[in-house]
Structures are given as structure tokens and as C-alpha cells.
Amino acid sequence: MSALRVCVAAIRREGRFFLQRRDPLAARFPALWELPGGKAEPGETPEAALRRELQEELGWAPERVAPLATVAHDYGAFRVELQVFLCEGPGTLHAPLAWGWFTPGEMARLPMPEANRGLPETLACAPR
Ligand SMILES: Nc1nc2c([nH]c(=O)n2[C@@H]2O[C@H](COP(=O)(O)OP(=O)(O)OP(=O)(O)O)[C@@H](O)[C@H]2O)c(=O)[nH]1
């Protein structure tokens, strides 16, 4: 089974990261907290996909984007490969869902998709 390539943004401000909560009525992973992002379209580079998703989801363009980690996870019914980018820059994020800024320690206590389990540790070690 081929993996869904999903590009996600670890948006950092003052040591905290932006998470949004999935729709409580979503068919998959309802009400879990996740990083903004989504699937790359055919022919799209991961960074271009990420920038497009951030614009669509949050109406926001990052000033700096750097690859941080890749996490593969098998959910059984499907596999994902999360490509995580560290994103920084000013400006308002126009989030339509519940959202917040969390330290890696706080993040570790939130309900998140299984693929995200190791992320708090990775984000805690992200280059300054
Ligand atoms: N955006 C995002 N997706 C994640 C994260 N962790 C994780 O397992 N995923 C999964 O990766 C896929 C992302 O694809 P998508 O963003 O285009 O899909 P979607 O929210 O419309 O959800 P759906 O296709 O599951 O209904 C989803 O299956 C999502 O649950 C994360 O931190 N952020």
C-alpha cells in the first residue's frame, strides 16, 4: 500500500507550537489535535504543498520554512508519511477550528493522531 504523503507545519512562536483541533464530526480522527497541512498533489514539491495548504487553511504565509523530520505511520487501513516543516513568521492565522499554541510538554498531553506521538520530543529539540 502506498503511503499518503502529508506535509505539515510546526508553526513556532516563542517556544510554542500551533495546533488545531479536527472537527468533532469528522469521519477520521474526530476532535484530535493536529498540525495544519495536508496531502501533496501530484507533481507538487512538499514545500509548495505546505505553503498552499497554509494559505488555504489559515490564510497565512510563513516567512521561513525548514524541513524538520519525516514520520511514517501505518494506521492499518492506510499509511501516512508526515513531512514536518518548522515554520516561522509574523501575521495572524485565521483558523476556522478550535486552536491554540502549546509547548511540547503540553502537546504531549493532548489527544493526537497516533502518527504524531513522537512529535513533541522532536519539536522540543528543533533548532532555535
Ligand atoms: N494535517 C495533518 N494531518 C495529519 C496529522 N497527523 C496525521 O496522522 N494526519 C493524517 O494525514 C491525513 C491528512 O490529509 P488531509 O489533511 O488532506 O485530510 P483531511 O484532514 O481532509 O482528513 P481525511 O482525509 O482524513 O478526512 C489525514 O488522514 C490526517 O488524519 C497532522 O498532524 N496534521
Tab-separated table of N, CA and C and ligand atoms in Angstrom:
chain	number	residue	atom	x	y	z
A	1	MET	N	0.860	-1.200	0.000
A	1	MET	CA	0.000	0.000	0.000
A	1	MET	C	0.894	1.247	0.000
A	2	SER	N	0.603	2.194	-0.897
A	2	SER	CA	1.459	3.381	-0.909
A	2	SER	C	1.023	4.334	0.207
A	3	ALA	N	1.993	5.110	0.670
A	3	ALA	CA	1.708	5.999	1.801
A	3	ALA	C	1.144	7.322	1.303
A	4	LEU	N	0.226	7.897	2.080
A	4	LEU	CA	-0.246	9.258	1.825
A	4	LEU	C	0.875	10.186	2.229
A	5	ARG	N	1.298	11.034	1.311
A	5	ARG	CA	2.351	11.975	1.659
A	5	ARG	C	1.676	13.238	2.203
A	6	VAL	N	1.855	13.505	3.472
A	6	VAL	CA	1.184	14.636	4.113
A	6	VAL	C	2.241	15.626	4.617
A	7	CYS	N	2.106	16.865	4.208
A	7	CYS	CA	3.079	17.890	4.606
A	7	CYS	C	2.451	18.726	5.708
A	8	VAL	N	3.105	18.811	6.845
A	8	VAL	CA	2.512	19.521	7.978
A	8	VAL	C	3.473	20.577	8.530
A	9	ALA	N	2.889	21.604	9.138
A	9	ALA	CA	3.660	22.747	9.612
A	9	ALA	C	3.732	22.768	11.126
A	10	ALA	N	4.952	22.793	11.651
A	10	ALA	CA	5.157	23.059	13.076
A	10	ALA	C	5.434	24.565	13.157
A	11	ILE	N	4.370	25.334	13.356
A	11	ILE	CA	4.496	26.796	13.377
A	11	ILE	C	4.908	27.197	14.789
A	12	ARG	N	6.070	27.839	14.889
A	12	ARG	CA	6.621	28.134	16.217
A	12	ARG	C	6.624	29.626	16.504
A	13	ARG	N	6.164	29.965	17.705
A	13	ARG	CA	6.280	31.340	18.212
A	13	ARG	C	6.605	31.271	19.689
A	14	GLU	N	7.713	31.895	20.063
A	14	GLU	CA	8.110	31.960	21.480
A	14	GLU	C	8.054	30.603	22.163
A	15	GLY	N	8.584	29.587	21.494
A	15	GLY	CA	8.684	28.260	22.105
A	15	GLY	C	7.404	27.447	22.113
A	16	ARG	N	6.346	28.009	21.535
A	16	ARG	CA	5.073	27.276	21.466
A	16	ARG	C	4.739	26.961	20.015
A	17	PHE	N	3.931	25.936	19.840
A	17	PHE	CA	3.559	25.481	18.503
A	17	PHE	C	2.051	25.539	18.325
A	18	PHE	N	1.666	25.831	17.111
A	18	PHE	CA	0.244	25.995	16.783
A	18	PHE	C	-0.381	24.634	16.457
A	19	LEU	N	-1.463	24.316	17.126
A	19	LEU	CA	-2.219	23.098	16.822
A	19	LEU	C	-3.674	23.478	16.612
A	20	GLN	N	-4.348	22.728	15.772
A	20	GLN	CA	-5.791	22.921	15.650
A	20	GLN	C	-6.489	21.596	15.884
A	21	ARG	N	-7.727	21.704	16.316
A	21	ARG	CA	-8.477	20.500	16.651
A	21	ARG	C	-9.359	20.107	15.474
A	22	ARG	N	-9.277	18.847	15.088
A	22	ARG	CA	-10.103	18.385	13.982
A	22	ARG	C	-11.578	18.490	14.359
A	23	ASP	N	-12.396	18.605	13.331
A	23	ASP	CA	-13.833	18.694	13.510
A	23	ASP	C	-14.334	17.508	14.354
A	24	PRO	N	-15.083	17.763	15.414
A	24	PRO	CA	-15.601	16.663	16.241
A	24	PRO	C	-16.496	15.704	15.452
A	25	LEU	N	-17.005	16.153	14.278
A	25	LEU	CA	-17.873	15.285	13.468
A	25	LEU	C	-17.112	14.629	12.312
A	26	ALA	N	-15.794	14.821	12.236
A	26	ALA	CA	-15.016	14.240	11.129
A	26	ALA	C	-15.084	12.721	11.180
A	27	ALA	N	-15.071	12.109	9.991
A	27	ALA	CA	-15.142	10.648	9.927
A	27	ALA	C	-13.862	10.037	10.502
A	28	ARG	N	-12.731	10.692	10.219
A	28	ARG	CA	-11.447	10.174	10.702
A	28	ARG	C	-10.900	11.052	11.813
A	29	PHE	N	-10.467	10.437	12.876
A	29	PHE	CA	-9.798	11.138	13.977
A	29	PHE	C	-10.575	12.348	14.500
A	30	PRO	N	-11.884	12.207	14.788
A	30	PRO	CA	-12.641	13.371	15.252
A	30	PRO	C	-12.040	13.971	16.524
A	31	ALA	N	-11.996	15.300	16.545
A	31	ALA	CA	-11.595	16.082	17.728
A	31	ALA	C	-10.148	15.883	18.173
A	32	LEU	N	-9.332	15.217	17.353
A	32	LEU	CA	-7.916	15.108	17.736
A	32	LEU	C	-7.181	16.381	17.316
A	33	TRP	N	-6.106	16.678	18.049
A	33	TRP	CA	-5.314	17.881	17.775
A	33	TRP	C	-4.215	17.536	16.775
A	34	GLU	N	-4.030	18.404	15.778
A	34	GLU	CA	-3.003	18.114	14.768
A	34	GLU	C	-2.371	19.390	14.249
A	35	LEU	N	-1.283	19.178	13.522
A	35	LEU	CA	-0.596	20.296	12.885
A	35	LEU	C	-1.320	20.622	11.579
A	36	PRO	N	-1.373	21.901	11.195
A	36	PRO	CA	-2.020	22.227	9.920
A	36	PRO	C	-1.216	21.666	8.756
A	37	GLY	N	-1.907	21.349	7.678
A	37	GLY	CA	-1.230	20.818	6.491
A	37	GLY	C	-2.154	19.895	5.745
A	38	GLY	N	-1.609	19.125	4.817
A	38	GLY	CA	-2.444	18.208	4.043
A	38	GLY	C	-1.635	17.489	2.992
A	39	LYS	N	-2.357	16.782	2.141
A	39	LYS	CA	-1.703	15.933	1.143
A	39	LYS	C	-1.109	16.768	0.013
A	40	ALA	N	0.038	16.311	-0.484
A	40	ALA	CA	0.629	16.945	-1.659
A	40	ALA	C	-0.112	16.462	-2.897
A	41	GLU	N	-0.287	17.363	-3.865
A	41	GLU	CA	-0.908	16.967	-5.121
A	41	GLU	C	0.167	16.437	-6.055
A	42	PRO	N	-0.214	15.620	-7.054
A	42	PRO	CA	0.799	15.064	-7.952
A	42	PRO	C	1.649	16.179	-8.577
A	43	GLY	N	2.956	15.998	-8.545
A	43	GLY	CA	3.850	16.966	-9.176
A	43	GLY	C	4.235	18.134	-8.287
A	44	GLU	N	3.622	18.214	-7.108
A	44	GLU	CA	3.880	19.340	-6.215
A	44	GLU	C	5.040	18.997	-5.281
A	45	THR	N	5.962	19.913	-5.055
A	45	THR	CA	7.018	19.640	-4.069
A	45	THR	C	6.387	19.718	-2.678
A	46	PRO	N	6.995	19.033	-1.684
A	46	PRO	CA	6.429	19.099	-0.328
A	46	PRO	C	6.294	20.532	0.183
A	47	GLU	N	7.296	21.369	-0.056
A	47	GLU	CA	7.212	22.744	0.462
A	47	GLU	C	6.106	23.538	-0.238
A	48	ALA	N	5.958	23.324	-1.532
A	48	ALA	CA	4.887	24.030	-2.256
A	48	ALA	C	3.530	23.570	-1.739
A	49	ALA	N	3.400	22.267	-1.471
A	49	ALA	CA	2.131	21.737	-0.948
A	49	ALA	C	1.837	22.362	0.409
A	50	LEU	N	2.869	22.445	1.245
A	50	LEU	CA	2.686	23.013	2.577
A	50	LEU	C	2.243	24.471	2.490
A	51	ARG	N	2.922	25.248	1.648
A	51	ARG	CA	2.569	26.672	1.514
A	51	ARG	C	1.132	26.833	1.005
A	52	ARG	N	0.737	25.985	0.065
A	52	ARG	CA	-0.638	26.049	-0.453
A	52	ARG	C	-1.642	25.729	0.657
A	53	GLU	N	-1.363	24.659	1.422
A	53	GLU	CA	-2.286	24.267	2.495
A	53	GLU	C	-2.394	25.368	3.551
A	54	LEU	N	-1.270	25.991	3.893
A	54	LEU	CA	-1.301	27.040	4.923
A	54	LEU	C	-2.119	28.238	4.443
A	55	GLN	N	-1.983	28.529	3.162
A	55	GLN	CA	-2.756	29.640	2.599
A	55	GLN	C	-4.241	29.286	2.608
A	56	GLU	N	-4.568	28.062	2.183
A	56	GLU	CA	-5.979	27.644	2.125
A	56	GLU	C	-6.592	27.532	3.514
A	57	GLU	N	-5.850	26.917	4.446
A	57	GLU	CA	-6.424	26.623	5.766
A	57	GLU	C	-6.421	27.819	6.696
A	58	LEU	N	-5.353	28.610	6.626
A	58	LEU	CA	-5.164	29.647	7.647
A	58	LEU	C	-5.016	31.053	7.065
A	59	GLY	N	-4.976	31.176	5.744
A	59	GLY	CA	-4.761	32.487	5.123
A	59	GLY	C	-3.446	33.096	5.558
A	60	TRP	N	-2.436	32.257	5.696
A	60	TRP	CA	-1.149	32.709	6.253
A	60	TRP	C	0.017	32.194	5.421
A	61	ALA	N	1.040	33.041	5.242
A	61	ALA	CA	2.240	32.647	4.509
A	61	ALA	C	3.438	32.731	5.451
A	62	PRO	N	4.142	31.625	5.659
A	62	PRO	CA	5.307	31.668	6.549
A	62	PRO	C	6.466	32.433	5.923
A	63	GLU	N	7.279	33.049	6.779
A	63	GLU	CA	8.468	33.750	6.291
A	63	GLU	C	9.616	32.760	6.105
A	64	ARG	N	9.719	31.826	7.055
A	64	ARG	CA	10.787	30.812	6.996
A	64	ARG	C	10.172	29.417	7.089
A	65	VAL	N	10.662	28.520	6.221
A	65	VAL	CA	10.203	27.119	6.215
A	65	VAL	C	11.444	26.237	6.128
A	66	ALA	N	11.588	25.285	7.042
A	66	ALA	CA	12.745	24.385	7.003
A	66	ALA	C	12.299	22.963	7.314
A	67	PRO	N	12.760	21.974	6.524
A	67	PRO	CA	12.380	20.591	6.828
A	67	PRO	C	12.909	20.186	8.189
A	68	LEU	N	12.084	19.482	8.970
A	68	LEU	CA	12.474	19.133	10.333
A	68	LEU	C	12.539	17.619	10.547
A	69	ALA	N	11.541	16.898	10.070
A	69	ALA	CA	11.511	15.451	10.325
A	69	ALA	C	10.502	14.791	9.399
A	70	THR	N	10.687	13.510	9.196
A	70	THR	CA	9.691	12.718	8.465
A	70	THR	C	9.293	11.552	9.353
A	71	VAL	N	7.982	11.345	9.484
A	71	VAL	CA	7.466	10.293	10.351
A	71	VAL	C	6.550	9.405	9.518
A	72	ALA	N	6.838	8.115	9.494
A	72	ALA	CA	5.951	7.198	8.770
A	72	ALA	C	5.108	6.449	9.795
A	73	HIS	N	3.845	6.266	9.473
A	73	HIS	CA	2.976	5.530	10.402
A	73	HIS	C	1.943	4.712	9.630
A	74	ASP	N	1.730	3.492	10.100
A	74	ASP	CA	0.754	2.603	9.469
A	74	ASP	C	-0.499	2.564	10.333
A	75	TYR	N	-1.598	3.128	9.821
A	75	TYR	CA	-2.855	3.127	10.570
A	75	TYR	C	-3.657	1.845	10.327
A	76	GLY	N	-3.097	0.916	9.558
A	76	GLY	CA	-3.840	-0.302	9.225
A	76	GLY	C	-4.567	-0.105	7.909
A	77	ALA	N	-5.626	0.714	7.920
A	77	ALA	CA	-6.386	0.962	6.686
A	77	ALA	C	-5.572	1.784	5.688
A	78	PHE	N	-4.676	2.588	6.175
A	78	PHE	CA	-3.823	3.408	5.292
A	78	PHE	C	-2.551	3.786	6.025
A	79	ARG	N	-1.545	4.171	5.217
A	79	ARG	CA	-0.267	4.597	5.787
A	79	ARG	C	-0.062	6.078	5.526
A	80	VAL	N	0.519	6.791	6.455
A	80	VAL	CA	0.862	8.183	6.179
A	80	VAL	C	2.360	8.374	6.343
A	81	GLU	N	2.849	9.308	5.579
A	81	GLU	CA	4.224	9.773	5.778
A	81	GLU	C	4.100	11.266	6.027
A	82	LEU	N	4.304	11.642	7.280
A	82	LEU	CA	4.191	13.066	7.644
A	82	LEU	C	5.532	13.735	7.423
A	83	GLN	N	5.572	14.723	6.575
A	83	GLN	CA	6.794	15.513	6.403
A	83	GLN	C	6.584	16.799	7.197
A	84	VAL	N	7.372	16.930	8.239
A	84	VAL	CA	7.161	18.043	9.170
A	84	VAL	C	8.152	19.168	8.848
A	85	PHE	N	7.625	20.371	8.702
A	85	PHE	CA	8.447	21.549	8.426
A	85	PHE	C	8.315	22.528	9.590
A	86	LEU	N	9.445	23.060	9.999
A	86	LEU	CA	9.430	24.125	11.006
A	86	LEU	C	9.114	25.428	10.270
A	87	CYS	N	8.069	26.128	10.721
A	87	CYS	CA	7.640	27.351	10.027
A	87	CYS	C	7.613	28.510	11.019
A	88	GLU	N	8.094	29.653	10.565
A	88	GLU	CA	8.079	30.838	11.422
A	88	GLU	C	7.713	32.060	10.598
A	89	GLY	N	7.253	33.083	11.289
A	89	GLY	CA	6.926	34.333	10.622
A	89	GLY	C	5.756	34.994	11.326
A	90	PRO	N	5.627	36.310	11.097
A	90	PRO	CA	4.553	37.052	11.761
A	90	PRO	C	3.227	36.928	11.010
A	91	GLY	N	2.206	37.522	11.599
A	91	GLY	CA	0.909	37.570	10.913
A	91	GLY	C	-0.121	36.697	11.597
A	92	THR	N	-1.377	37.069	11.364
A	92	THR	CA	-2.492	36.363	12.003
A	92	THR	C	-2.809	35.069	11.271
A	93	LEU	N	-3.059	34.026	12.051
A	93	LEU	CA	-3.513	32.755	11.493
A	93	LEU	C	-5.032	32.733	11.608
A	94	HIS	N	-5.718	32.596	10.497
A	94	HIS	CA	-7.190	32.639	10.514
A	94	HIS	C	-7.730	31.215	10.593
A	95	ALA	N	-7.726	30.664	11.800
A	95	ALA	CA	-8.098	29.255	11.964
A	95	ALA	C	-9.605	29.111	12.115
A	96	PRO	N	-10.222	28.262	11.308
A	96	PRO	CA	-11.674	28.079	11.406
A	96	PRO	C	-12.081	27.132	12.530
A	97	LEU	N	-11.153	26.336	13.030
A	97	LEU	CA	-11.469	25.332	14.056
A	97	LEU	C	-10.915	25.789	15.399
A	98	ALA	N	-11.137	25.003	16.445
A	98	ALA	CA	-10.526	25.300	17.738
A	98	ALA	C	-9.012	25.202	17.568
A	99	TRP	N	-8.275	26.099	18.218
A	99	TRP	CA	-6.827	26.133	18.028
A	99	TRP	C	-6.154	26.640	19.280
A	100	GLY	N	-4.823	26.501	19.312
A	100	GLY	CA	-4.063	27.047	20.426
A	100	GLY	C	-2.577	26.914	20.173
A	101	TRP	N	-1.801	27.561	21.064
A	101	TRP	CA	-0.334	27.498	20.999
A	101	TRP	C	0.136	26.684	22.204
A	102	PHE	N	0.908	25.645	21.970
A	102	PHE	CA	1.267	24.713	23.029
A	102	PHE	C	2.759	24.473	23.092
A	103	THR	N	3.272	24.307	24.300
A	103	THR	CA	4.660	23.862	24.443
A	103	THR	C	4.682	22.364	24.104
A	104	PRO	N	5.866	21.812	23.767
A	104	PRO	CA	5.921	20.372	23.504
A	104	PRO	C	5.390	19.564	24.690
A	105	GLY	N	5.650	20.007	25.917
A	105	GLY	CA	5.158	19.291	27.102
A	105	GLY	C	3.632	19.266	27.166
A	106	GLU	N	3.004	20.403	26.846
A	106	GLU	CA	1.536	20.469	26.833
A	106	GLU	C	0.971	19.604	25.710
A	107	MET	N	1.660	19.660	24.571
A	107	MET	CA	1.221	18.914	23.393
A	107	MET	C	1.165	17.407	23.685
A	108	ALA	N	2.140	16.942	24.446
A	108	ALA	CA	2.239	15.511	24.738
A	108	ALA	C	1.020	15.006	25.512
A	109	ARG	N	0.277	15.929	26.158
A	109	ARG	CA	-0.896	15.513	26.936
A	109	ARG	C	-2.211	15.675	26.168
A	110	LEU	N	-2.130	16.132	24.917
A	110	LEU	CA	-3.356	16.299	24.128
A	110	LEU	C	-3.637	15.043	23.314
A	111	PRO	N	-4.917	14.748	23.038
A	111	PRO	CA	-5.212	13.630	22.147
A	111	PRO	C	-4.831	13.982	20.708
A	112	MET	N	-3.911	13.211	20.139
A	112	MET	CA	-3.422	13.473	18.773
A	112	MET	C	-3.462	12.172	17.976
A	113	PRO	N	-3.417	12.256	16.628
A	113	PRO	CA	-3.335	11.020	15.840
A	113	PRO	C	-2.082	10.238	16.234
A	114	GLU	N	-2.151	8.917	16.100
A	114	GLU	CA	-1.005	8.083	16.518
A	114	GLU	C	0.300	8.474	15.841
A	115	ALA	N	0.212	8.876	14.588
A	115	ALA	CA	1.434	9.233	13.850
A	115	ALA	C	2.187	10.383	14.522
A	116	ASN	N	1.458	11.180	15.313
A	116	ASN	CA	2.057	12.380	15.916
A	116	ASN	C	2.706	12.114	17.274
A	117	ARG	N	2.651	10.874	17.722
A	117	ARG	CA	3.065	10.580	19.098
A	117	ARG	C	4.477	11.051	19.442
A	118	GLY	N	5.427	10.877	18.511
A	118	GLY	CA	6.804	11.254	18.812
A	118	GLY	C	7.107	12.727	18.571
A	119	LEU	N	6.098	13.453	18.054
A	119	LEU	CA	6.390	14.833	17.638
A	119	LEU	C	6.791	15.784	18.772
A	120	PRO	N	6.140	15.709	19.949
A	120	PRO	CA	6.545	16.652	20.996
A	120	PRO	C	8.042	16.598	21.274
A	121	GLU	N	8.597	15.400	21.310
A	121	GLU	CA	10.038	15.279	21.572
A	121	GLU	C	10.860	15.883	20.434
A	122	THR	N	10.425	15.612	19.204
A	122	THR	CA	11.123	16.171	18.032
A	122	THR	C	11.066	17.695	18.068
A	123	LEU	N	9.900	18.235	18.404
A	123	LEU	CA	9.748	19.696	18.396
A	123	LEU	C	10.537	20.340	19.532
A	124	ALA	N	10.630	19.632	20.650
A	124	ALA	CA	11.397	20.176	21.782
A	124	ALA	C	12.869	20.331	21.393
A	125	CYS	N	13.348	19.515	20.470
A	125	CYS	CA	14.759	19.548	20.059
A	125	CYS	C	14.966	20.335	18.764
A	126	ALA	N	13.925	20.993	18.250
A	126	ALA	CA	14.062	21.719	16.969
A	126	ALA	C	15.095	22.833	17.117
A	127	PRO	N	15.913	23.073	16.079
A	127	PRO	CA	16.904	24.134	16.158
A	127	PRO	C	16.250	25.486	16.418
A	128	ARG	N	16.941	26.298	17.227
A	128	ARG	CA	16.396	27.627	17.570
A	128	ARG	C	16.490	28.547	16.376
B	1	LIG	N1	-2.893	17.834	8.692
B	1	LIG	C1	-2.489	16.794	9.436
B	1	LIG	N2	-2.834	15.532	9.064
B	1	LIG	C2	-2.410	14.533	9.859
B	1	LIG	C3	-1.615	14.755	11.025
B	1	LIG	N3	-1.342	13.549	11.601
B	1	LIG	C4	-1.945	12.589	10.842
B	1	LIG	O1	-1.935	11.383	11.049
B	1	LIG	N4	-2.590	13.189	9.772
B	1	LIG	C5	-3.391	12.477	8.772
B	1	LIG	O2	-2.927	12.747	7.476
B	1	LIG	C6	-4.030	12.927	6.563
B	1	LIG	C7	-4.021	14.369	6.083
B	1	LIG	O3	-4.676	14.503	4.943
B	1	LIG	P1	-5.636	15.773	4.694
B	1	LIG	O4	-5.353	16.854	5.663
B	1	LIG	O5	-5.567	16.100	3.272
B	1	LIG	O6	-7.001	15.087	5.023
B	1	LIG	P2	-8.236	15.604	5.848
B	1	LIG	O7	-7.834	16.434	7.030
B	1	LIG	O8	-9.193	16.195	4.903
B	1	LIG	O9	-8.754	14.311	6.517
B	1	LIG	P3	-9.220	12.957	5.929
B	1	LIG	O10	-8.677	12.763	4.548
B	1	LIG	O11	-8.627	12.019	6.933
B	1	LIG	O12	-10.695	13.050	6.005
B	1	LIG	C8	-5.285	12.648	7.317
B	1	LIG	O13	-5.660	11.306	7.226
B	1	LIG	C9	-4.826	13.011	8.722
B	1	LIG	O14	-5.608	12.439	9.713
B	1	LIG	C10	-1.271	16.085	11.396
B	1	LIG	O15	-0.619	16.386	12.400
B	1	LIG	N5	-1.739	17.064	10.557
